[in-house]
């Protein structure tokens, strides 16, 4: 089955527009804290991270999280990024950027479960 997508020029304009969607400093700070919470060697890292994460998401993870949040805000018809956009984008932006340890494998802990717990533990403000 062949599906027709957006014309290339339209896609490029949409991509440029998404990068222009503003994000408030407190929402950006939340996205950064969420990514930093994936690092097990960071002081104050959540227990789920120290127990099950070998390597946390890189700065590119934060960039992907913010860009996906901007795209979601546009798709939802909003002119700025909200906390809910960051939460919505967290799984697709971070799941492949977090490397779990052997203990997680033994206990059947998934990256999605780690992200779920981080979303519960990392305060928005």
PDB file of C-alpha atoms in Angstrom:
ATOM      1  CA  UNK A   1       0.000   0.000   0.000  1.00  0.00           C
ATOM      2  CA  UNK A   2       1.410   3.374  -1.000  1.00  0.00           C
ATOM      3  CA  UNK A   3       0.660   6.324   1.244  1.00  0.00           C
ATOM      4  CA  UNK A   4       1.148   9.894   0.154  1.00  0.00           C
ATOM      5  CA  UNK A   5       2.832  12.105   2.727  1.00  0.00           C
ATOM      6  CA  UNK A   6       3.443  15.803   2.871  1.00  0.00           C
ATOM      7  CA  UNK A   7       5.313  17.430  -0.004  1.00  0.00           C
ATOM      8  CA  UNK A   8       8.966  18.044   0.828  1.00  0.00           C
ATOM      9  CA  UNK A   9       8.665  21.836   0.930  1.00  0.00           C
ATOM     10  CA  UNK A  10       5.702  21.629   3.317  1.00  0.00           C
ATOM     11  CA  UNK A  11       7.589  19.259   5.575  1.00  0.00           C
ATOM     12  CA  UNK A  12      10.596  21.588   5.661  1.00  0.00           C
ATOM     13  CA  UNK A  13       8.378  24.564   6.564  1.00  0.00           C
ATOM     14  CA  UNK A  14       6.669  22.546   9.303  1.00  0.00           C
ATOM     15  CA  UNK A  15      10.046  21.496  10.691  1.00  0.00           C
ATOM     16  CA  UNK A  16      11.266  25.095  10.761  1.00  0.00           C
ATOM     17  CA  UNK A  17       8.023  26.244  12.388  1.00  0.00           C
ATOM     18  CA  UNK A  18       8.302  23.606  15.127  1.00  0.00           C
ATOM     19  CA  UNK A  19      11.755  24.874  16.062  1.00  0.00           C
ATOM     20  CA  UNK A  20      10.285  28.355  16.568  1.00  0.00           C
ATOM     21  CA  UNK A  21       7.681  27.286  19.150  1.00  0.00           C
ATOM     22  CA  UNK A  22       8.681  28.991  22.410  1.00  0.00           C
ATOM     23  CA  UNK A  23       9.369  27.049  25.576  1.00  0.00           C
ATOM     24  CA  UNK A  24       9.273  28.770  28.963  1.00  0.00           C
ATOM     25  CA  UNK A  25      12.399  28.492  31.092  1.00  0.00           C
ATOM     26  CA  UNK A  26      10.605  26.491  33.804  1.00  0.00           C
ATOM     27  CA  UNK A  27       9.363  23.931  31.233  1.00  0.00           C
ATOM     28  CA  UNK A  28      12.844  23.702  29.702  1.00  0.00           C
ATOM     29  CA  UNK A  29      14.276  23.236  33.200  1.00  0.00           C
ATOM     30  CA  UNK A  30      11.844  20.351  33.770  1.00  0.00           C
ATOM     31  CA  UNK A  31      12.968  18.653  30.546  1.00  0.00           C
ATOM     32  CA  UNK A  32      16.614  19.022  31.558  1.00  0.00           C
ATOM     33  CA  UNK A  33      15.972  17.706  35.079  1.00  0.00           C
ATOM     34  CA  UNK A  34      14.129  14.735  33.602  1.00  0.00           C
ATOM     35  CA  UNK A  35      17.120  13.869  31.412  1.00  0.00           C
ATOM     36  CA  UNK A  36      19.598  14.432  34.248  1.00  0.00           C
ATOM     37  CA  UNK A  37      17.538  12.079  36.428  1.00  0.00           C
ATOM     38  CA  UNK A  38      18.484   9.261  34.030  1.00  0.00           C
ATOM     39  CA  UNK A  39      22.137   9.438  35.150  1.00  0.00           C
ATOM     40  CA  UNK A  40      22.907   6.919  37.915  1.00  0.00           C
ATOM     41  CA  UNK A  41      26.165   8.598  38.981  1.00  0.00           C
ATOM     42  CA  UNK A  42      24.546  11.999  39.508  1.00  0.00           C
ATOM     43  CA  UNK A  43      24.137  13.049  43.165  1.00  0.00           C
ATOM     44  CA  UNK A  44      20.507  12.692  44.201  1.00  0.00           C
ATOM     45  CA  UNK A  45      19.620  10.366  41.310  1.00  0.00           C
ATOM     46  CA  UNK A  46      16.303   8.595  41.906  1.00  0.00           C
ATOM     47  CA  UNK A  47      16.462   5.037  43.251  1.00  0.00           C
ATOM     48  CA  UNK A  48      15.020   3.620  40.027  1.00  0.00           C
ATOM     49  CA  UNK A  49      17.964   5.150  38.173  1.00  0.00           C
ATOM     50  CA  UNK A  50      20.677   3.998  40.575  1.00  0.00           C
ATOM     51  CA  UNK A  51      19.157   0.518  40.678  1.00  0.00           C
ATOM     52  CA  UNK A  52      18.512  -0.124  36.993  1.00  0.00           C
ATOM     53  CA  UNK A  53      20.315   2.347  34.710  1.00  0.00           C
ATOM     54  CA  UNK A  54      23.854   1.842  33.464  1.00  0.00           C
ATOM     55  CA  UNK A  55      24.024   4.893  31.160  1.00  0.00           C
ATOM     56  CA  UNK A  56      21.627   7.838  31.100  1.00  0.00           C
ATOM     57  CA  UNK A  57      20.419   9.926  28.192  1.00  0.00           C
ATOM     58  CA  UNK A  58      22.873  12.367  26.614  1.00  0.00           C
ATOM     59  CA  UNK A  59      22.339  16.076  25.901  1.00  0.00           C
ATOM     60  CA  UNK A  60      20.906  14.988  22.537  1.00  0.00           C
ATOM     61  CA  UNK A  61      18.177  13.289  24.546  1.00  0.00           C
ATOM     62  CA  UNK A  62      17.238  16.663  26.018  1.00  0.00           C
ATOM     63  CA  UNK A  63      17.283  18.222  22.552  1.00  0.00           C
ATOM     64  CA  UNK A  64      15.034  15.478  21.183  1.00  0.00           C
ATOM     65  CA  UNK A  65      12.691  15.806  24.155  1.00  0.00           C
ATOM     66  CA  UNK A  66      12.295  19.556  23.668  1.00  0.00           C
ATOM     67  CA  UNK A  67      11.857  19.327  19.880  1.00  0.00           C
ATOM     68  CA  UNK A  68       9.236  16.589  20.224  1.00  0.00           C
ATOM     69  CA  UNK A  69       7.494  18.736  22.842  1.00  0.00           C
ATOM     70  CA  UNK A  70       7.458  21.657  20.407  1.00  0.00           C
ATOM     71  CA  UNK A  71       5.977  19.501  17.672  1.00  0.00           C
ATOM     72  CA  UNK A  72       3.299  18.178  20.025  1.00  0.00           C
ATOM     73  CA  UNK A  73       2.373  21.708  21.115  1.00  0.00           C
ATOM     74  CA  UNK A  74       1.868  22.653  17.448  1.00  0.00           C
ATOM     75  CA  UNK A  75      -0.197  19.546  16.766  1.00  0.00           C
ATOM     76  CA  UNK A  76      -2.377  20.354  19.773  1.00  0.00           C
ATOM     77  CA  UNK A  77      -2.880  23.912  18.492  1.00  0.00           C
ATOM     78  CA  UNK A  78      -0.892  25.613  21.243  1.00  0.00           C
ATOM     79  CA  UNK A  79       1.666  28.345  20.735  1.00  0.00           C
ATOM     80  CA  UNK A  80       4.073  27.252  23.467  1.00  0.00           C
ATOM     81  CA  UNK A  81       5.367  24.056  25.048  1.00  0.00           C
ATOM     82  CA  UNK A  82       3.627  22.832  28.197  1.00  0.00           C
ATOM     83  CA  UNK A  83       4.702  20.279  30.806  1.00  0.00           C
ATOM     84  CA  UNK A  84       2.249  17.817  29.268  1.00  0.00           C
ATOM     85  CA  UNK A  85       4.124  18.033  25.948  1.00  0.00           C
ATOM     86  CA  UNK A  86       7.391  17.095  27.641  1.00  0.00           C
ATOM     87  CA  UNK A  87       5.714  14.203  29.488  1.00  0.00           C
ATOM     88  CA  UNK A  88       4.088  13.023  26.238  1.00  0.00           C
ATOM     89  CA  UNK A  89       7.423  13.113  24.393  1.00  0.00           C
ATOM     90  CA  UNK A  90       9.496  11.476  27.130  1.00  0.00           C
ATOM     91  CA  UNK A  91       9.053   7.841  26.090  1.00  0.00           C
ATOM     92  CA  UNK A  92       9.730   8.197  22.356  1.00  0.00           C
ATOM     93  CA  UNK A  93      12.574  10.663  22.936  1.00  0.00           C
ATOM     94  CA  UNK A  94      14.336   8.808  25.760  1.00  0.00           C
ATOM     95  CA  UNK A  95      13.551   5.077  25.635  1.00  0.00           C
ATOM     96  CA  UNK A  96      16.365   4.259  23.216  1.00  0.00           C
ATOM     97  CA  UNK A  97      18.792   6.664  24.890  1.00  0.00           C
ATOM     98  CA  UNK A  98      18.796   4.990  28.313  1.00  0.00           C
ATOM     99  CA  UNK A  99      20.871   1.829  28.717  1.00  0.00           C
ATOM    100  CA  UNK A 100      19.714  -0.453  31.502  1.00  0.00           C
ATOM    101  CA  UNK A 101      21.991  -2.627  33.621  1.00  0.00           C
ATOM    102  CA  UNK A 102      21.985  -6.385  34.182  1.00  0.00           C
ATOM    103  CA  UNK A 103      19.841  -6.074  37.318  1.00  0.00           C
ATOM    104  CA  UNK A 104      17.051  -4.504  35.256  1.00  0.00           C
ATOM    105  CA  UNK A 105      17.246  -7.403  32.823  1.00  0.00           C
ATOM    106  CA  UNK A 106      17.117  -9.969  35.631  1.00  0.00           C
ATOM    107  CA  UNK A 107      14.074  -8.275  37.190  1.00  0.00           C
ATOM    108  CA  UNK A 108      12.302  -7.659  33.886  1.00  0.00           C
ATOM    109  CA  UNK A 109      12.460  -3.871  34.260  1.00  0.00           C
ATOM    110  CA  UNK A 110      11.952  -2.020  30.980  1.00  0.00           C
ATOM    111  CA  UNK A 111      13.130   1.407  29.936  1.00  0.00           C
ATOM    112  CA  UNK A 112       9.494   2.500  29.714  1.00  0.00           C
ATOM    113  CA  UNK A 113       8.988   1.518  33.347  1.00  0.00           C
ATOM    114  CA  UNK A 114      12.051   3.547  34.376  1.00  0.00           C
ATOM    115  CA  UNK A 115      10.737   6.567  32.443  1.00  0.00           C
ATOM    116  CA  UNK A 116       7.287   6.142  34.021  1.00  0.00           C
ATOM    117  CA  UNK A 117       8.825   6.255  37.475  1.00  0.00           C
ATOM    118  CA  UNK A 118      10.983   9.260  36.607  1.00  0.00           C
ATOM    119  CA  UNK A 119       7.869  11.085  35.399  1.00  0.00           C
ATOM    120  CA  UNK A 120       6.327  10.419  38.816  1.00  0.00           C
ATOM    121  CA  UNK A 121       9.430  11.389  40.790  1.00  0.00           C
ATOM    122  CA  UNK A 122      10.789  14.456  38.975  1.00  0.00           C
ATOM    123  CA  UNK A 123       8.705  17.475  40.003  1.00  0.00           C
ATOM    124  CA  UNK A 124       7.570  19.926  37.362  1.00  0.00           C
ATOM    125  CA  UNK A 125       8.669  22.921  39.407  1.00  0.00           C
TER     126      UNK A 125
END
